[in-house]
Amino acid sequence: MQQDPLEREEDQLATRLWQELSRAPHDRHHDWRTPTLSTQGLGQTGPQARTVVLRHADVSLWSLMVYTDSRSPKCAELLAQPLAQFTFWSKRLNWQLRVSTQASVDLDGEQVRAAWEKVKATRAASDYLSELPPGQIQSSSKTLVEMSEDAVSDHHLAVLSFKVTSMDWLALRKDGHRRARLKPNGSLEWLVP
Ligand SMILES: Cc1cc2nc3c(=O)[nH]c(=O)nc-3n(C[C@H](O)[C@H](O)[C@H](O)COP(=O)(O)O)c2cc1C
């Protein structure tokens, strides 16, 4: 008897999810290229959620990577509380993926050097070269970044790495929604959607 294609997809769910996650950083049009990253705010600020660009997804390590400005509040938040969650939504797939993670923050070292090598000749370089820290109040709405040689060596790029601890997949389907929790040890539990 032939297996239903949907059941086959579900057998291979972890593989399918990592396929999409790995494609997203290389495809400008992939919905999963720009997930929401949620952290615990410092003090009484409450939860903090923002859009980030997914730079790398590693299926063998179950890890995700994001670049940020080392002075941005999310860095201090992740250093104080490394538990963080990504929310991905794909209209094409009709899938939501919530990814629970444990973060680490690299402010210098090989990862940062390699990331800066990739970014420094692109327009995104200016995101990591501002004189003032992100979020600081400024006197006008304009951003001005001088790309002098000094500025380029004085970048503030930090690499955020996220070890995935579990994934919550929700598929919206006309024939009934599906939901599952997946763990790096290969476990998969079906959940009530
Ligand atoms: C489409 C999009 C992509 C973004 N990508 C990043 C990113 O990769 N890294 C980053 O630090 N901020 C990125 N931002 C800006 C963040 O959403 C946020 O405004 C900024 O990082 C400040 O966040 P924080 O104050 O919580 O640290 C992006 C915003 C948008 C709209």
mmCIF file of C-alpha atoms and ligand atoms in Angstrom:
data_model
loop_
_atom_site.group_PDB
_atom_site.id
_atom_site.type_symbol
_atom_site.label_atom_id
_atom_site.label_comp_id
_atom_site.label_asym_id
_atom_site.label_seq_id
_atom_site.Cartn_x
_atom_site.Cartn_y
_atom_site.Cartn_z
ATOM 1 C CA MET A 1 0.000 0.000 0.000
ATOM 2 C CA GLN A 2 1.290 3.488 -0.920
ATOM 3 C CA GLN A 3 1.971 5.887 1.953
ATOM 4 C CA ASP A 4 -0.021 9.131 2.070
ATOM 5 C CA PRO A 5 2.394 11.987 1.000
ATOM 6 C CA LEU A 6 1.417 13.984 4.106
ATOM 7 C CA GLU A 7 2.349 11.078 6.394
ATOM 8 C CA ARG A 8 5.626 10.704 4.534
ATOM 9 C CA GLU A 9 6.338 14.404 5.084
ATOM 10 C CA GLU A 10 5.622 13.994 8.796
ATOM 11 C CA ASP A 11 8.001 10.989 9.053
ATOM 12 C CA GLN A 12 10.715 13.266 7.727
ATOM 13 C CA LEU A 13 9.608 16.327 9.656
ATOM 14 C CA ALA A 14 12.929 17.234 11.319
ATOM 15 C CA THR A 15 14.713 16.857 7.970
ATOM 16 C CA ARG A 16 12.109 19.032 6.211
ATOM 17 C CA LEU A 17 12.286 21.734 8.882
ATOM 18 C CA TRP A 18 16.083 21.906 8.720
ATOM 19 C CA GLN A 19 15.925 21.982 4.925
ATOM 20 C CA GLU A 20 13.798 25.117 5.109
ATOM 21 C CA LEU A 21 15.904 26.661 7.896
ATOM 22 C CA SER A 22 19.120 26.028 5.945
ATOM 23 C CA ARG A 23 17.705 27.530 2.755
ATOM 24 C CA ALA A 24 16.379 30.669 4.422
ATOM 25 C CA PRO A 25 19.699 32.537 4.971
ATOM 26 C CA HIS A 26 20.545 32.165 1.249
ATOM 27 C CA ASP A 27 17.129 33.097 -0.146
ATOM 28 C CA ARG A 28 16.034 36.739 0.181
ATOM 29 C CA HIS A 29 12.447 35.730 -0.471
ATOM 30 C CA HIS A 30 12.249 32.932 2.089
ATOM 31 C CA ASP A 31 9.802 33.845 4.877
ATOM 32 C CA TRP A 32 12.054 32.188 7.409
ATOM 33 C CA ARG A 33 14.976 34.535 6.619
ATOM 34 C CA THR A 34 13.521 37.120 9.005
ATOM 35 C CA PRO A 35 12.176 35.459 12.153
ATOM 36 C CA THR A 36 11.148 37.158 15.384
ATOM 37 C CA LEU A 37 13.650 36.709 18.199
ATOM 38 C CA SER A 38 12.221 36.994 21.725
ATOM 39 C CA THR A 39 14.293 37.550 24.816
ATOM 40 C CA GLN A 40 13.672 38.395 28.434
ATOM 41 C CA GLY A 41 14.037 42.141 28.948
ATOM 42 C CA LEU A 42 16.269 43.482 31.691
ATOM 43 C CA GLY A 43 14.693 44.727 34.911
ATOM 44 C CA GLN A 44 10.971 45.367 34.570
ATOM 45 C CA THR A 45 10.954 45.904 30.772
ATOM 46 C CA GLY A 46 9.059 42.668 30.115
ATOM 47 C CA PRO A 47 9.469 40.400 27.063
ATOM 48 C CA GLN A 48 11.388 41.884 24.102
ATOM 49 C CA ALA A 49 10.705 40.668 20.544
ATOM 50 C CA ARG A 50 12.230 41.920 17.298
ATOM 51 C CA THR A 51 12.863 40.881 13.695
ATOM 52 C CA VAL A 52 16.353 39.594 12.871
ATOM 53 C CA VAL A 53 18.031 38.095 9.802
ATOM 54 C CA LEU A 54 18.837 34.401 10.094
ATOM 55 C CA ARG A 55 22.484 34.181 8.947
ATOM 56 C CA HIS A 56 23.118 30.463 9.288
ATOM 57 C CA ALA A 57 21.305 27.277 10.280
ATOM 58 C CA ASP A 58 23.357 24.173 11.076
ATOM 59 C CA VAL A 59 21.436 20.921 10.897
ATOM 60 C CA SER A 60 24.251 18.812 12.374
ATOM 61 C CA LEU A 61 24.574 21.037 15.466
ATOM 62 C CA TRP A 62 20.899 22.062 15.640
ATOM 63 C CA SER A 63 22.033 25.664 15.868
ATOM 64 C CA LEU A 64 21.090 29.054 14.425
ATOM 65 C CA MET A 65 23.170 32.202 13.974
ATOM 66 C CA VAL A 66 22.318 35.920 13.945
ATOM 67 C CA TYR A 67 24.498 39.039 13.687
ATOM 68 C CA THR A 68 23.857 42.094 15.803
ATOM 69 C CA ASP A 69 25.453 45.247 17.201
ATOM 70 C CA SER A 70 27.294 44.294 20.395
ATOM 71 C CA ARG A 71 25.859 47.411 22.101
ATOM 72 C CA SER A 72 22.230 46.532 21.327
ATOM 73 C CA PRO A 73 20.054 45.728 24.350
ATOM 74 C CA LYS A 74 19.457 42.165 23.124
ATOM 75 C CA CYS A 75 23.144 41.337 23.763
ATOM 76 C CA ALA A 76 22.954 42.360 27.432
ATOM 77 C CA GLU A 77 19.605 40.566 27.724
ATOM 78 C CA LEU A 78 21.041 37.319 26.330
ATOM 79 C CA LEU A 79 24.117 37.532 28.549
ATOM 80 C CA ALA A 80 21.829 37.903 31.589
ATOM 81 C CA GLN A 81 19.306 35.265 30.426
ATOM 82 C CA PRO A 82 20.422 33.003 27.539
ATOM 83 C CA LEU A 83 17.019 31.348 27.034
ATOM 84 C CA ALA A 84 15.521 32.832 23.868
ATOM 85 C CA GLN A 85 12.863 31.887 21.341
ATOM 86 C CA PHE A 86 12.549 32.338 17.568
ATOM 87 C CA THR A 87 9.162 32.504 15.852
ATOM 88 C CA PHE A 88 9.084 31.677 12.137
ATOM 89 C CA TRP A 89 5.959 31.958 9.962
ATOM 90 C CA SER A 90 5.796 30.788 6.374
ATOM 91 C CA LYS A 91 2.787 31.799 4.302
ATOM 92 C CA ARG A 92 3.950 29.495 1.493
ATOM 93 C CA LEU A 93 4.065 26.434 3.746
ATOM 94 C CA ASN A 94 1.339 27.564 6.152
ATOM 95 C CA TRP A 95 3.764 26.604 8.909
ATOM 96 C CA GLN A 96 4.639 28.294 12.170
ATOM 97 C CA LEU A 97 7.838 27.159 13.875
ATOM 98 C CA ARG A 98 8.689 28.207 17.421
ATOM 99 C CA VAL A 99 12.280 27.383 18.258
ATOM 100 C CA SER A 100 13.436 27.372 21.885
ATOM 101 C CA THR A 101 17.138 27.977 22.292
ATOM 102 C CA GLN A 102 20.071 28.591 24.573
ATOM 103 C CA ALA A 103 22.086 31.553 23.302
ATOM 104 C CA SER A 104 25.749 32.435 23.417
ATOM 105 C CA VAL A 105 27.155 35.854 22.575
ATOM 106 C CA ASP A 106 30.510 36.284 20.801
ATOM 107 C CA LEU A 107 31.872 39.828 20.957
ATOM 108 C CA ASP A 108 35.258 38.948 19.445
ATOM 109 C CA GLY A 109 37.225 35.914 18.255
ATOM 110 C CA GLU A 110 37.157 33.784 15.120
ATOM 111 C CA GLN A 111 33.362 33.715 14.619
ATOM 112 C CA VAL A 112 33.194 37.518 14.741
ATOM 113 C CA ARG A 113 36.202 37.938 12.440
ATOM 114 C CA ALA A 114 34.690 35.533 9.887
ATOM 115 C CA ALA A 115 31.287 37.271 10.087
ATOM 116 C CA TRP A 116 32.864 40.719 9.628
ATOM 117 C CA GLU A 117 34.824 39.491 6.594
ATOM 118 C CA LYS A 118 31.491 38.533 4.994
ATOM 119 C CA VAL A 119 29.686 41.731 5.959
ATOM 120 C CA LYS A 120 32.293 44.494 5.687
ATOM 121 C CA ALA A 121 32.039 45.056 1.939
ATOM 122 C CA THR A 122 28.213 45.013 1.940
ATOM 123 C CA ARG A 123 25.631 47.704 2.661
ATOM 124 C CA ALA A 124 24.843 45.915 5.948
ATOM 125 C CA ALA A 125 28.297 46.967 7.261
ATOM 126 C CA SER A 126 26.889 50.355 8.271
ATOM 127 C CA ASP A 127 24.564 48.567 10.740
ATOM 128 C CA TYR A 128 27.616 47.773 12.843
ATOM 129 C CA LEU A 129 29.526 51.043 12.482
ATOM 130 C CA SER A 130 27.311 53.672 14.076
ATOM 131 C CA GLU A 131 29.108 55.927 16.522
ATOM 132 C CA LEU A 132 26.231 55.826 19.004
ATOM 133 C CA PRO A 133 24.717 52.597 20.349
ATOM 134 C CA PRO A 134 21.452 51.337 18.806
ATOM 135 C CA GLY A 135 18.418 52.635 20.689
ATOM 136 C CA GLN A 136 20.125 55.825 21.917
ATOM 137 C CA ILE A 137 18.077 59.003 21.457
ATOM 138 C CA GLN A 138 19.474 61.211 18.648
ATOM 139 C CA SER A 139 18.763 64.781 17.593
ATOM 140 C CA SER A 140 17.527 64.044 14.053
ATOM 141 C CA SER A 141 15.984 61.111 12.189
ATOM 142 C CA LYS A 142 18.990 60.787 9.837
ATOM 143 C CA THR A 143 21.682 58.126 10.209
ATOM 144 C CA LEU A 144 25.136 59.113 9.092
ATOM 145 C CA VAL A 145 27.952 56.603 9.048
ATOM 146 C CA GLU A 146 31.349 57.545 7.702
ATOM 147 C CA MET A 147 32.981 54.489 6.151
ATOM 148 C CA SER A 148 36.579 55.547 6.870
ATOM 149 C CA GLU A 149 39.301 52.904 7.294
ATOM 150 C CA ASP A 150 39.226 53.531 11.077
ATOM 151 C CA ALA A 151 35.482 53.079 11.257
ATOM 152 C CA VAL A 152 35.708 49.792 9.374
ATOM 153 C CA SER A 153 38.198 48.352 11.856
ATOM 154 C CA ASP A 154 36.093 49.722 14.776
ATOM 155 C CA HIS A 155 32.966 47.743 14.015
ATOM 156 C CA HIS A 156 30.530 46.549 16.690
ATOM 157 C CA LEU A 157 29.407 43.321 15.072
ATOM 158 C CA ALA A 158 28.608 40.516 17.516
ATOM 159 C CA VAL A 159 27.650 36.948 16.642
ATOM 160 C CA LEU A 160 24.717 35.379 18.443
ATOM 161 C CA SER A 161 24.668 31.567 18.350
ATOM 162 C CA PHE A 162 21.611 29.628 19.435
ATOM 163 C CA LYS A 163 21.640 25.964 20.413
ATOM 164 C CA VAL A 164 18.182 24.619 19.670
ATOM 165 C CA THR A 165 16.634 22.802 22.638
ATOM 166 C CA SER A 166 13.194 22.129 21.117
ATOM 167 C CA MET A 167 10.989 23.070 18.162
ATOM 168 C CA ASP A 168 7.214 23.470 18.141
ATOM 169 C CA TRP A 169 5.848 23.040 14.593
ATOM 170 C CA LEU A 170 2.278 24.013 13.700
ATOM 171 C CA ALA A 171 0.896 23.335 10.216
ATOM 172 C CA LEU A 172 -2.404 24.940 9.280
ATOM 173 C CA ARG A 173 -4.298 22.606 6.956
ATOM 174 C CA LYS A 174 -7.815 22.470 5.605
ATOM 175 C CA ASP A 175 -8.018 18.767 6.525
ATOM 176 C CA GLY A 176 -7.006 19.480 10.137
ATOM 177 C CA HIS A 177 -4.111 21.317 11.701
ATOM 178 C CA ARG A 178 -1.036 19.371 12.840
ATOM 179 C CA ARG A 179 1.327 20.208 15.654
ATOM 180 C CA ALA A 180 4.451 18.484 16.924
ATOM 181 C CA ARG A 181 7.298 19.043 19.354
ATOM 182 C CA LEU A 182 10.745 17.953 18.168
ATOM 183 C CA LYS A 183 13.942 17.637 20.196
ATOM 184 C CA PRO A 184 17.612 17.336 19.129
ATOM 185 C CA ASN A 185 17.701 13.728 20.433
ATOM 186 C CA GLY A 186 15.276 12.798 17.624
ATOM 187 C CA SER A 187 12.122 12.651 19.760
ATOM 188 C CA LEU A 188 8.857 13.793 18.185
ATOM 189 C CA GLU A 189 5.578 14.192 20.092
ATOM 190 C CA TRP A 190 2.271 15.020 18.418
ATOM 191 C CA LEU A 191 0.408 17.823 20.199
ATOM 192 C CA VAL A 192 -3.186 19.018 20.085
ATOM 193 C CA PRO A 193 -3.009 22.028 17.751
HETATM 194 C C1 LIG B 1 13.716 42.974 8.301
HETATM 195 C C2 LIG B 1 14.539 43.301 9.524
HETATM 196 C C3 LIG B 1 15.703 42.621 9.764
HETATM 197 C C4 LIG B 1 16.485 42.913 10.876
HETATM 198 N N1 LIG B 1 17.615 42.200 11.115
HETATM 199 C C5 LIG B 1 18.347 42.447 12.221
HETATM 200 C C6 LIG B 1 19.496 41.627 12.525
HETATM 201 O O1 LIG B 1 19.848 40.689 11.786
HETATM 202 N N2 LIG B 1 20.168 41.912 13.654
HETATM 203 C C7 LIG B 1 19.799 42.923 14.493
HETATM 204 O O2 LIG B 1 20.465 43.117 15.506
HETATM 205 N N3 LIG B 1 18.715 43.701 14.239
HETATM 206 C C8 LIG B 1 17.984 43.477 13.131
HETATM 207 N N4 LIG B 1 16.877 44.244 12.860
HETATM 208 C C9 LIG B 1 16.532 45.339 13.796
HETATM 209 C C10 LIG B 1 15.861 44.751 15.036
HETATM 210 O O3 LIG B 1 14.548 44.336 14.701
HETATM 211 C C11 LIG B 1 15.815 45.739 16.209
HETATM 212 O O4 LIG B 1 15.097 46.890 15.845
HETATM 213 C C12 LIG B 1 17.211 46.170 16.653
HETATM 214 O O5 LIG B 1 18.154 45.119 16.551
HETATM 215 C C13 LIG B 1 17.182 46.652 18.099
HETATM 216 O O6 LIG B 1 16.777 45.568 18.906
HETATM 217 P P1 LIG B 1 17.027 45.558 20.491
HETATM 218 O O7 LIG B 1 16.883 46.999 20.927
HETATM 219 O O8 LIG B 1 15.965 44.685 21.049
HETATM 220 O O9 LIG B 1 18.408 45.022 20.749
HETATM 221 C C14 LIG B 1 16.073 43.950 11.760
HETATM 222 C C15 LIG B 1 14.880 44.622 11.515
HETATM 223 C C16 LIG B 1 14.134 44.319 10.415
HETATM 224 C C17 LIG B 1 12.853 45.074 10.184
#
